[in-house]
Tab-separated table of C-alpha atoms in Angstrom:
chain	number	residue	atom	x	y	z
A	53	MET	CA	-45.365	44.120	43.088
A	54	ALA	CA	-43.752	41.478	45.171
A	55	VAL	CA	-45.568	38.150	45.113
A	56	TYR	CA	-45.772	36.564	41.672
A	57	ASN	CA	-47.208	33.114	42.119
A	58	LEU	CA	-47.810	30.280	44.522
A	59	TYR	CA	-47.763	26.551	43.886
A	60	VAL	CA	-48.737	23.741	46.233
A	61	PHE	CA	-47.691	20.197	45.364
A	62	ASP	CA	-48.405	16.986	47.230
A	63	LYS	CA	-45.850	14.268	47.834
A	64	TYR	CA	-46.618	12.582	44.517
A	65	GLY	CA	-46.054	15.763	42.505
A	66	VAL	CA	-49.734	16.537	41.884
A	67	MET	CA	-50.354	20.280	41.747
A	68	LEU	CA	-53.023	20.931	44.397
A	69	PHE	CA	-53.200	24.670	44.006
A	70	TYR	CA	-51.897	27.432	41.800
A	71	ASN	CA	-52.557	31.132	41.746
A	72	GLU	CA	-50.707	34.105	40.380
A	73	TRP	CA	-50.605	37.797	41.184
A	74	ASN	CA	-48.965	40.403	38.944
A	75	ARG	CA	-47.161	37.844	36.852
A	76	LEU	CA	-45.410	39.652	34.029
A	77	LYS	CA	-44.109	36.819	31.892
A	78	LYS	CA	-45.857	33.642	30.769
A	79	SER	CA	-43.657	30.639	30.262
A	80	GLY	CA	-45.221	29.807	26.876
A	81	MET	CA	-46.585	26.400	27.867
A	82	THR	CA	-49.772	25.091	29.392
A	83	GLN	CA	-50.202	25.340	33.135
A	84	GLU	CA	-50.069	21.579	33.436
A	85	GLU	CA	-46.721	21.376	31.658
A	86	GLU	CA	-45.382	24.250	33.664
A	87	ALA	CA	-46.348	22.565	36.926
A	88	LYS	CA	-44.573	19.391	35.863
A	89	LEU	CA	-41.461	21.348	34.943
A	90	MET	CA	-41.550	23.176	38.265
A	91	TYR	CA	-41.973	19.969	40.253
A	92	GLY	CA	-39.191	18.323	38.281
A	93	MET	CA	-36.869	21.210	38.933
A	94	LEU	CA	-37.616	21.170	42.681
A	95	TYR	CA	-37.109	17.423	42.815
A	96	SER	CA	-33.709	17.785	41.133
A	97	ILE	CA	-32.718	20.678	43.373
A	98	LYS	CA	-33.604	18.584	46.398
A	99	SER	CA	-31.338	15.749	45.342
A	100	PHE	CA	-28.633	18.192	44.200
A	101	VAL	CA	-28.637	19.940	47.575
A	102	GLY	CA	-28.591	16.624	49.444
A	103	LYS	CA	-25.444	15.500	47.668
A	104	MET	CA	-23.724	18.873	47.546
A	105	SER	CA	-24.063	19.638	51.244
A	106	PRO	CA	-20.793	19.296	53.170
A	107	ILE	CA	-22.623	18.362	56.383
A	108	ASP	CA	-25.922	16.663	57.207
A	109	LEU	CA	-28.998	18.592	56.133
A	110	ARG	CA	-31.913	19.454	58.389
A	111	ASP	CA	-34.405	21.522	56.394
A	112	GLY	CA	-32.625	21.155	53.067
A	113	PHE	CA	-33.305	23.551	50.220
A	114	LEU	CA	-34.622	26.970	51.295
A	115	TYR	CA	-34.637	29.304	48.304
A	116	TYR	CA	-32.848	30.401	45.193
A	117	LYS	CA	-32.485	33.815	43.613
A	118	THR	CA	-31.894	35.040	40.111
A	119	ASN	CA	-31.369	38.680	39.188
A	120	LYS	CA	-35.154	39.174	38.793
A	121	TYR	CA	-36.953	36.951	41.248
A	122	ALA	CA	-36.566	34.617	44.201
A	123	LEU	CA	-38.230	31.260	44.671
A	124	HIS	CA	-38.892	30.141	48.238
A	125	TYR	CA	-39.625	26.605	49.188
A	126	LEU	CA	-41.152	24.881	52.189
A	127	GLU	CA	-41.637	21.165	52.501
A	128	THR	CA	-43.605	19.635	55.348
A	129	PRO	CA	-42.614	16.251	56.788
A	130	SER	CA	-45.661	14.747	55.066
A	131	GLY	CA	-44.277	15.815	51.677
A	132	LEU	CA	-46.502	18.816	50.916
A	133	LYS	CA	-44.500	21.403	49.021
A	134	PHE	CA	-45.213	25.118	49.104
A	135	VAL	CA	-43.459	27.210	46.481
A	136	ILE	CA	-43.747	30.964	46.215
A	137	SER	CA	-42.056	33.345	43.787
A	138	THR	CA	-41.368	36.848	45.024
A	139	ASP	CA	-39.091	39.713	44.161
A	140	THR	CA	-35.510	39.456	45.363
A	141	ALA	CA	-35.915	41.961	48.206
A	142	SER	CA	-38.453	39.924	50.208
A	143	ILE	CA	-37.313	38.533	53.544
A	144	ASN	CA	-38.767	36.051	56.035
A	145	VAL	CA	-40.767	34.323	53.341
A	146	LYS	CA	-40.195	30.980	54.997
A	147	GLU	CA	-42.136	32.102	58.065
A	148	LEU	CA	-44.893	33.367	55.814
A	149	LEU	CA	-45.085	29.962	54.144
A	150	GLN	CA	-45.231	28.252	57.529
A	151	GLN	CA	-48.101	30.516	58.555
A	152	PHE	CA	-49.784	29.874	55.267
A	153	TYR	CA	-49.583	26.154	55.940
A	154	ALA	CA	-50.837	26.405	59.516
A	155	LYS	CA	-53.471	29.123	59.163
A	156	VAL	CA	-54.842	28.706	55.674
A	157	TRP	CA	-54.000	25.288	54.321
A	158	VAL	CA	-54.853	23.264	57.419
A	159	GLU	CA	-57.918	25.348	58.276
A	160	PHE	CA	-59.573	25.665	54.886
A	161	VAL	CA	-58.285	22.750	52.828
A	162	VAL	CA	-57.474	19.894	55.163
A	163	ARG	CA	-60.581	20.570	57.278
A	164	ASP	CA	-62.856	20.801	54.267
A	165	PRO	CA	-64.881	17.563	54.227
A	166	LEU	CA	-65.623	17.955	50.521
A	167	TRP	CA	-61.949	18.047	49.561
A	168	VAL	CA	-60.583	14.700	48.441
A	169	PRO	CA	-56.894	14.395	49.391
A	170	GLY	CA	-54.653	14.258	46.350
A	171	THR	CA	-56.943	16.372	44.150
A	172	PRO	CA	-56.718	20.061	43.263
A	173	VAL	CA	-58.454	22.542	45.555
A	174	THR	CA	-61.783	23.715	44.106
A	175	SER	CA	-63.552	25.374	47.063
A	176	ASP	CA	-64.252	29.067	46.472
A	177	LEU	CA	-63.965	29.913	50.167
A	178	CYS	CA	-60.486	28.446	50.266
A	179	LYS	CA	-59.378	30.272	47.133
A	180	GLN	CA	-60.677	33.508	48.563
A	181	LYS	CA	-58.883	32.961	51.897
A	182	ILE	CA	-55.599	32.205	50.127
A	183	ASP	CA	-55.936	35.356	48.057
A	184	GLU	CA	-56.681	37.403	51.183
A	185	PHE	CA	-53.757	35.904	53.066
A	186	ILE	CA	-51.273	36.736	50.318
A	187	LYS	CA	-52.667	40.218	49.784
A	188	GLN	CA	-52.420	41.020	53.489
A	189	SER	CA	-48.883	39.684	53.835
A	190	PRO	CA	-46.163	42.257	54.400
A	191	ILE	CA	-44.215	41.221	51.308
A	192	TYR	CA	-47.120	41.723	48.926
A	193	GLY	CA	-46.810	45.459	48.739
A	194	ILE	CA	-43.063	45.914	48.450
A	195	LYS	CA	-42.221	47.996	45.438
A	196	ASN	CA	-38.881	46.959	44.118
A	197	ILE	CA	-37.170	49.661	42.114
B	138	MET	CA	-16.106	32.887	56.472
B	139	ILE	CA	-15.721	29.238	55.527
B	140	ILE	CA	-15.481	28.255	51.875
B	141	TYR	CA	-16.313	24.609	51.157
B	142	GLY	CA	-15.469	24.405	47.492
B	143	VAL	CA	-15.016	26.043	44.107
B	144	TYR	CA	-16.370	24.648	40.847
B	145	ILE	CA	-15.921	25.870	37.282
B	146	VAL	CA	-18.317	24.578	34.625
B	147	SER	CA	-17.685	25.134	30.924
B	148	LYS	CA	-20.358	26.545	28.651
B	149	SER	CA	-21.317	23.074	27.479
B	150	GLY	CA	-21.981	21.986	31.070
B	151	GLY	CA	-18.879	19.938	31.819
B	152	LEU	CA	-16.939	20.283	35.044
B	153	ILE	CA	-13.539	21.697	34.149
B	154	PHE	CA	-12.226	22.574	37.590
B	155	ASN	CA	-12.968	21.618	41.165
B	156	HIS	CA	-11.249	22.527	44.375
B	157	ASP	CA	-12.361	21.216	47.767
B	158	HIS	CA	-11.556	23.416	50.665
B	159	ASN	CA	-11.999	22.563	54.342
B	160	ILE	CA	-14.791	20.038	54.046
B	161	PRO	CA	-15.418	18.763	57.544
B	162	ARG	CA	-15.003	15.033	57.931
B	163	ILE	CA	-17.967	13.645	59.823
B	164	GLU	CA	-17.178	10.301	61.399
B	165	ASN	CA	-18.700	8.471	64.319
B	166	GLU	CA	-17.625	5.323	66.035
B	167	LYS	CA	-19.798	3.373	68.438
B	168	THR	CA	-19.846	-0.032	70.080
B	169	PHE	CA	-23.071	-1.929	69.469
B	170	SER	CA	-24.611	-4.916	71.223
B	171	TYR	CA	-26.847	-7.478	69.543
B	172	PRO	CA	-29.243	-6.729	67.865
B	173	ILE	CA	-28.157	-3.331	66.547
B	174	ASP	CA	-30.731	-0.567	66.782
B	175	LEU	CA	-29.999	0.825	63.316
B	176	VAL	CA	-31.760	-0.179	60.144
B	177	LEU	CA	-29.084	-0.701	57.499
B	178	ASP	CA	-29.395	-0.997	53.754
B	179	TYR	CA	-26.985	-3.588	52.369
B	180	ASP	CA	-26.084	-2.494	48.855
B	181	PRO	CA	-23.170	-4.213	47.051
B	182	LYS	CA	-21.476	-0.806	46.740
B	183	LYS	CA	-22.124	0.582	50.194
B	184	VAL	CA	-23.823	-0.175	53.500
B	185	SER	CA	-25.822	2.844	54.623
B	186	VAL	CA	-28.107	3.811	57.484
B	187	VAL	CA	-31.777	4.107	56.475
B	188	PHE	CA	-33.479	4.517	59.835
B	189	GLY	CA	-32.747	5.079	63.497
B	190	GLN	CA	-30.340	7.984	63.697
B	191	LYS	CA	-28.699	8.566	67.074
B	192	ASP	CA	-25.401	9.655	68.633
B	193	GLY	CA	-24.390	11.553	65.514
B	194	ILE	CA	-24.913	8.570	63.224
B	195	ASN	CA	-27.448	9.926	60.767
B	196	VAL	CA	-29.549	8.530	57.981
B	197	GLY	CA	-27.441	8.404	54.811
B	198	HIS	CA	-24.149	7.731	56.582
B	199	VAL	CA	-22.154	4.837	55.208
B	200	LEU	CA	-20.257	2.129	57.055
B	201	VAL	CA	-16.495	2.720	57.060
B	202	SER	CA	-15.146	-0.057	59.226
B	203	ILE	CA	-16.037	-2.888	61.620
B	204	ASN	CA	-13.708	-3.353	64.621
B	205	GLY	CA	-11.136	-1.252	62.791
B	206	ILE	CA	-11.239	-3.405	59.636
B	207	MET	CA	-12.096	-1.249	56.631
B	208	ALA	CA	-15.220	-2.085	54.657
B	209	ASN	CA	-15.112	-1.932	50.861
B	210	GLY	CA	-18.775	-1.659	49.985
B	211	GLY	CA	-20.525	-4.884	50.991
B	212	THR	CA	-17.372	-6.822	51.928
B	213	LEU	CA	-14.711	-6.325	54.562
B	214	GLU	CA	-11.025	-6.009	53.752
B	215	ASP	CA	-10.419	-9.541	55.051
B	216	GLY	CA	-13.002	-10.912	52.606
B	217	ARG	CA	-15.937	-11.456	54.975
B	218	ASP	CA	-19.422	-10.252	54.066
B	219	VAL	CA	-20.572	-7.187	56.029
B	220	LYS	CA	-24.154	-8.394	56.317
B	221	ALA	CA	-23.106	-11.807	57.627
B	222	VAL	CA	-20.833	-10.225	60.249
B	223	ILE	CA	-23.454	-7.774	61.486
B	224	GLU	CA	-26.266	-10.324	61.622
B	225	ASP	CA	-24.263	-12.940	63.518
B	226	ALA	CA	-24.923	-12.594	67.272
B	227	ASN	CA	-21.612	-14.325	68.150
B	228	ASN	CA	-19.593	-11.399	66.816
B	229	TYR	CA	-20.954	-8.900	69.322
B	230	PRO	CA	-20.061	-6.461	70.817
B	231	LEU	CA	-19.137	-4.853	67.497
B	232	ASN	CA	-17.447	-1.558	66.960
B	233	LEU	CA	-18.885	0.146	63.877
B	234	LYS	CA	-17.626	3.333	62.304
B	235	PHE	CA	-19.895	5.424	60.117
B	236	SER	CA	-19.193	8.561	58.102
B	237	ARG	CA	-21.048	10.922	55.841
B	238	PRO	CA	-20.238	9.814	52.280
B	239	ARG	CA	-17.840	12.062	50.399
B	240	MET	CA	-18.408	12.871	46.793
B	241	THR	CA	-16.337	10.936	44.300
B	242	THR	CA	-14.927	12.707	41.238
B	243	ASN	CA	-17.582	11.057	39.095
B	244	GLU	CA	-20.353	12.322	41.349
B	245	LYS	CA	-18.908	15.816	41.183
B	246	ILE	CA	-18.930	15.756	37.393
B	247	PHE	CA	-22.495	14.456	37.495
B	248	LEU	CA	-23.649	17.154	39.938
B	249	ALA	CA	-21.952	19.933	38.007
B	250	SER	CA	-23.743	18.944	34.838
B	251	MET	CA	-26.976	18.622	36.820
B	252	PHE	CA	-26.769	22.266	37.846
B	253	TYR	CA	-26.770	23.302	34.196
B	254	PRO	CA	-30.457	22.423	33.459
B	255	LEU	CA	-31.550	23.761	36.860
B	256	PHE	CA	-29.970	27.058	35.925
B	257	ALA	CA	-31.791	27.081	32.584
B	258	ILE	CA	-35.198	26.030	33.955
B	259	ALA	CA	-35.051	28.665	36.692
B	260	SER	CA	-34.703	31.282	34.009
B	261	GLN	CA	-37.497	29.762	31.903
B	262	LEU	CA	-39.968	29.547	34.796
B	263	SER	CA	-39.339	33.154	35.762
B	264	PRO	CA	-42.466	35.268	36.367
B	265	GLU	CA	-40.559	38.340	35.206
B	266	PRO	CA	-39.121	38.815	31.738
B	267	LYS	CA	-35.403	38.610	31.026
B	268	SER	CA	-34.413	36.769	34.151
B	269	SER	CA	-30.959	35.271	34.539
B	270	GLY	CA	-30.411	31.750	35.856
B	271	ILE	CA	-29.835	30.871	39.513
B	272	GLU	CA	-27.396	33.281	41.143
B	273	VAL	CA	-27.750	32.245	44.771
B	274	LEU	CA	-29.061	28.944	46.046
B	275	GLU	CA	-29.440	28.548	49.766
B	276	ALA	CA	-29.952	25.478	51.902
B	277	ASP	CA	-29.729	25.321	55.695
B	278	THR	CA	-26.160	24.013	55.689
B	279	PHE	CA	-24.548	25.860	52.805
B	280	THR	CA	-25.021	28.564	50.222
B	281	LEU	CA	-24.065	28.299	46.577
B	282	HIS	CA	-23.221	31.396	44.591
B	283	CYS	CA	-23.011	31.159	40.844
B	284	PHE	CA	-21.577	33.679	38.428
B	285	GLN	CA	-21.982	33.174	34.715
B	286	THR	CA	-19.617	35.060	32.443
B	287	LEU	CA	-20.746	36.561	29.148
B	288	THR	CA	-19.105	33.650	27.365
B	289	GLY	CA	-21.153	31.104	29.306
B	290	VAL	CA	-18.561	29.791	31.755
B	291	LYS	CA	-20.030	29.317	35.234
B	292	PHE	CA	-18.083	29.889	38.431
B	293	MET	CA	-19.587	28.419	41.579
B	294	VAL	CA	-18.550	28.861	45.174
B	295	ILE	CA	-19.992	26.841	48.030
B	296	ALA	CA	-19.707	28.436	51.452
B	297	GLU	CA	-21.389	28.413	54.824
B	298	PRO	CA	-24.934	29.894	54.904
B	299	HIS	CA	-25.760	33.603	55.038
B	300	GLN	CA	-22.506	34.701	53.452
B	301	THR	CA	-22.253	37.974	51.649
B	302	GLY	CA	-19.440	39.272	49.511
B	303	LEU	CA	-19.109	36.017	47.611
B	304	ASP	CA	-19.916	37.766	44.340
B	305	ILE	CA	-16.699	39.773	44.688
B	306	LEU	CA	-14.807	36.549	45.338
B	307	LEU	CA	-16.331	35.016	42.187
B	308	ARG	CA	-15.217	37.933	40.084
B	309	ARG	CA	-11.706	37.613	41.523
B	310	ILE	CA	-11.674	33.916	40.597
B	311	TYR	CA	-12.800	34.909	37.095
B	312	GLU	CA	-9.848	37.303	36.932
B	313	LEU	CA	-7.476	34.531	37.997
B	314	TYR	CA	-9.052	32.262	35.388
B	315	SER	CA	-8.544	34.803	32.626
B	316	ASP	CA	-4.966	35.509	33.716
B	317	TYR	CA	-3.606	32.077	34.505
B	318	VAL	CA	-5.779	29.669	32.528
B	319	LEU	CA	-6.713	31.466	29.343
B	320	LYS	CA	-3.239	32.905	28.887
B	321	ASN	CA	-1.681	29.485	29.329
B	322	PRO	CA	-0.600	28.335	25.839
B	323	PHE	CA	-0.942	24.676	26.874
B	324	TYR	CA	-4.580	25.021	27.865
B	325	SER	CA	-7.286	24.116	25.349
B	326	LEU	CA	-10.770	25.531	25.917
B	327	GLU	CA	-13.509	23.339	27.409
B	328	MET	CA	-10.898	20.960	28.792
B	329	PRO	CA	-10.192	20.338	32.487
B	330	ILE	CA	-7.943	22.988	34.021
B	331	ARG	CA	-4.563	21.713	35.128
B	332	CYS	CA	-2.521	24.850	35.696
B	333	GLU	CA	-0.342	24.857	38.784
B	334	LEU	CA	-0.091	28.620	38.910
B	335	PHE	CA	-3.874	28.926	38.906
B	336	ASP	CA	-4.177	26.398	41.746
B	337	ASN	CA	-1.655	28.307	43.838
B	338	LYS	CA	-3.228	31.689	43.236
B	339	LEU	CA	-6.705	30.347	43.993
B	340	GLN	CA	-5.499	28.708	47.180
B	341	ALA	CA	-3.897	31.986	48.281
B	342	LEU	CA	-7.075	33.906	47.473
B	343	LEU	CA	-9.273	31.506	49.456
B	344	GLU	CA	-6.959	31.662	52.449
B	345	GLN	CA	-7.021	35.421	52.304
B	346	VAL	CA	-10.826	35.399	52.212
B	347	GLU	CA	-11.063	32.975	55.122
B	348	LYS	CA	-8.918	35.161	57.314
B	349	GLY	CA	-11.719	37.678	56.994
B	350	THR	CA	-9.892	40.277	54.982
B	351	THR	CA	-12.863	40.967	52.776
B	352	ALA	CA	-10.808	43.607	51.030
B	353	LEU	CA	-10.491	41.081	48.250
B	354	ILE	CA	-9.634	43.609	45.649
B	355	GLU	CA	-5.972	43.672	46.660
B	356	LYS	CA	-4.177	41.260	44.405
């Protein structure tokens, strides 16, 4: 059980997409509140990393790990934020997120004429493609003992 | 292995110790002709670059000096206004020196207490039960390792990216802390650490680590 959940935020902090797989613990708040907390944390980490860095940043924050999970982060120049929680053994998640952006997000969300930018994704086709993409990814099946 | 700094945060979130180690000084000097091709932000406290990075002068860098005269925020040492000097075509060519801003002590205290809620939220947002807070945080230019003791004191080490073995270093720093800080009769808990012996031992440990002798266990 390797991938726990995936968030997509736009540059204003609106949650465009959320899905979870095998999540074992609920945070005890509504999804809306949780998304705000998550975005707030990422925003703070971004500013923390910018000030803490001894030299000039290029990509900025990449991921953090706790003893139970890892949270990987990808931000596009346009401010879209992709956040994925996995187990701590997963590697190359950044490349996976980049592929997710290029192959799924651009193809099925940005090119969907019925999607209004800045609103959550509602298309069933898109949701199904995202689910397929994550389930086929190499990190989905890793069993962490 | 390059270590950039060591921070110790008390259980209430205050910075009680900080040691900077080998932070590279990034400075760039360049002669400009009128009009300058950088977009500057004139703040009373600092003049910084907001757009147009080139020749190593990046966005976020602050102005250090003009023609060798130091700038104190928005004014020069000789009393002239930075904005007036830069916008006057008669002063050109101008030699401007920019550097990446260094953290002041106040900023360090602020950042250390900022890490405290991040640590707590990371544990609360965990998809798995019983998760700890952030242990490793990685950016493209540095990695931060954090070790929280059972009593809630946090030890943080900032080093170059993709470093391993920092958890052993953190435990060694914890040992030094217990030996030289907690056993110091003049030290009161939760207060900033000013113990010379601890500073010396830490310095020696960091030098030993940097030489690559990862056999840190030797004391």
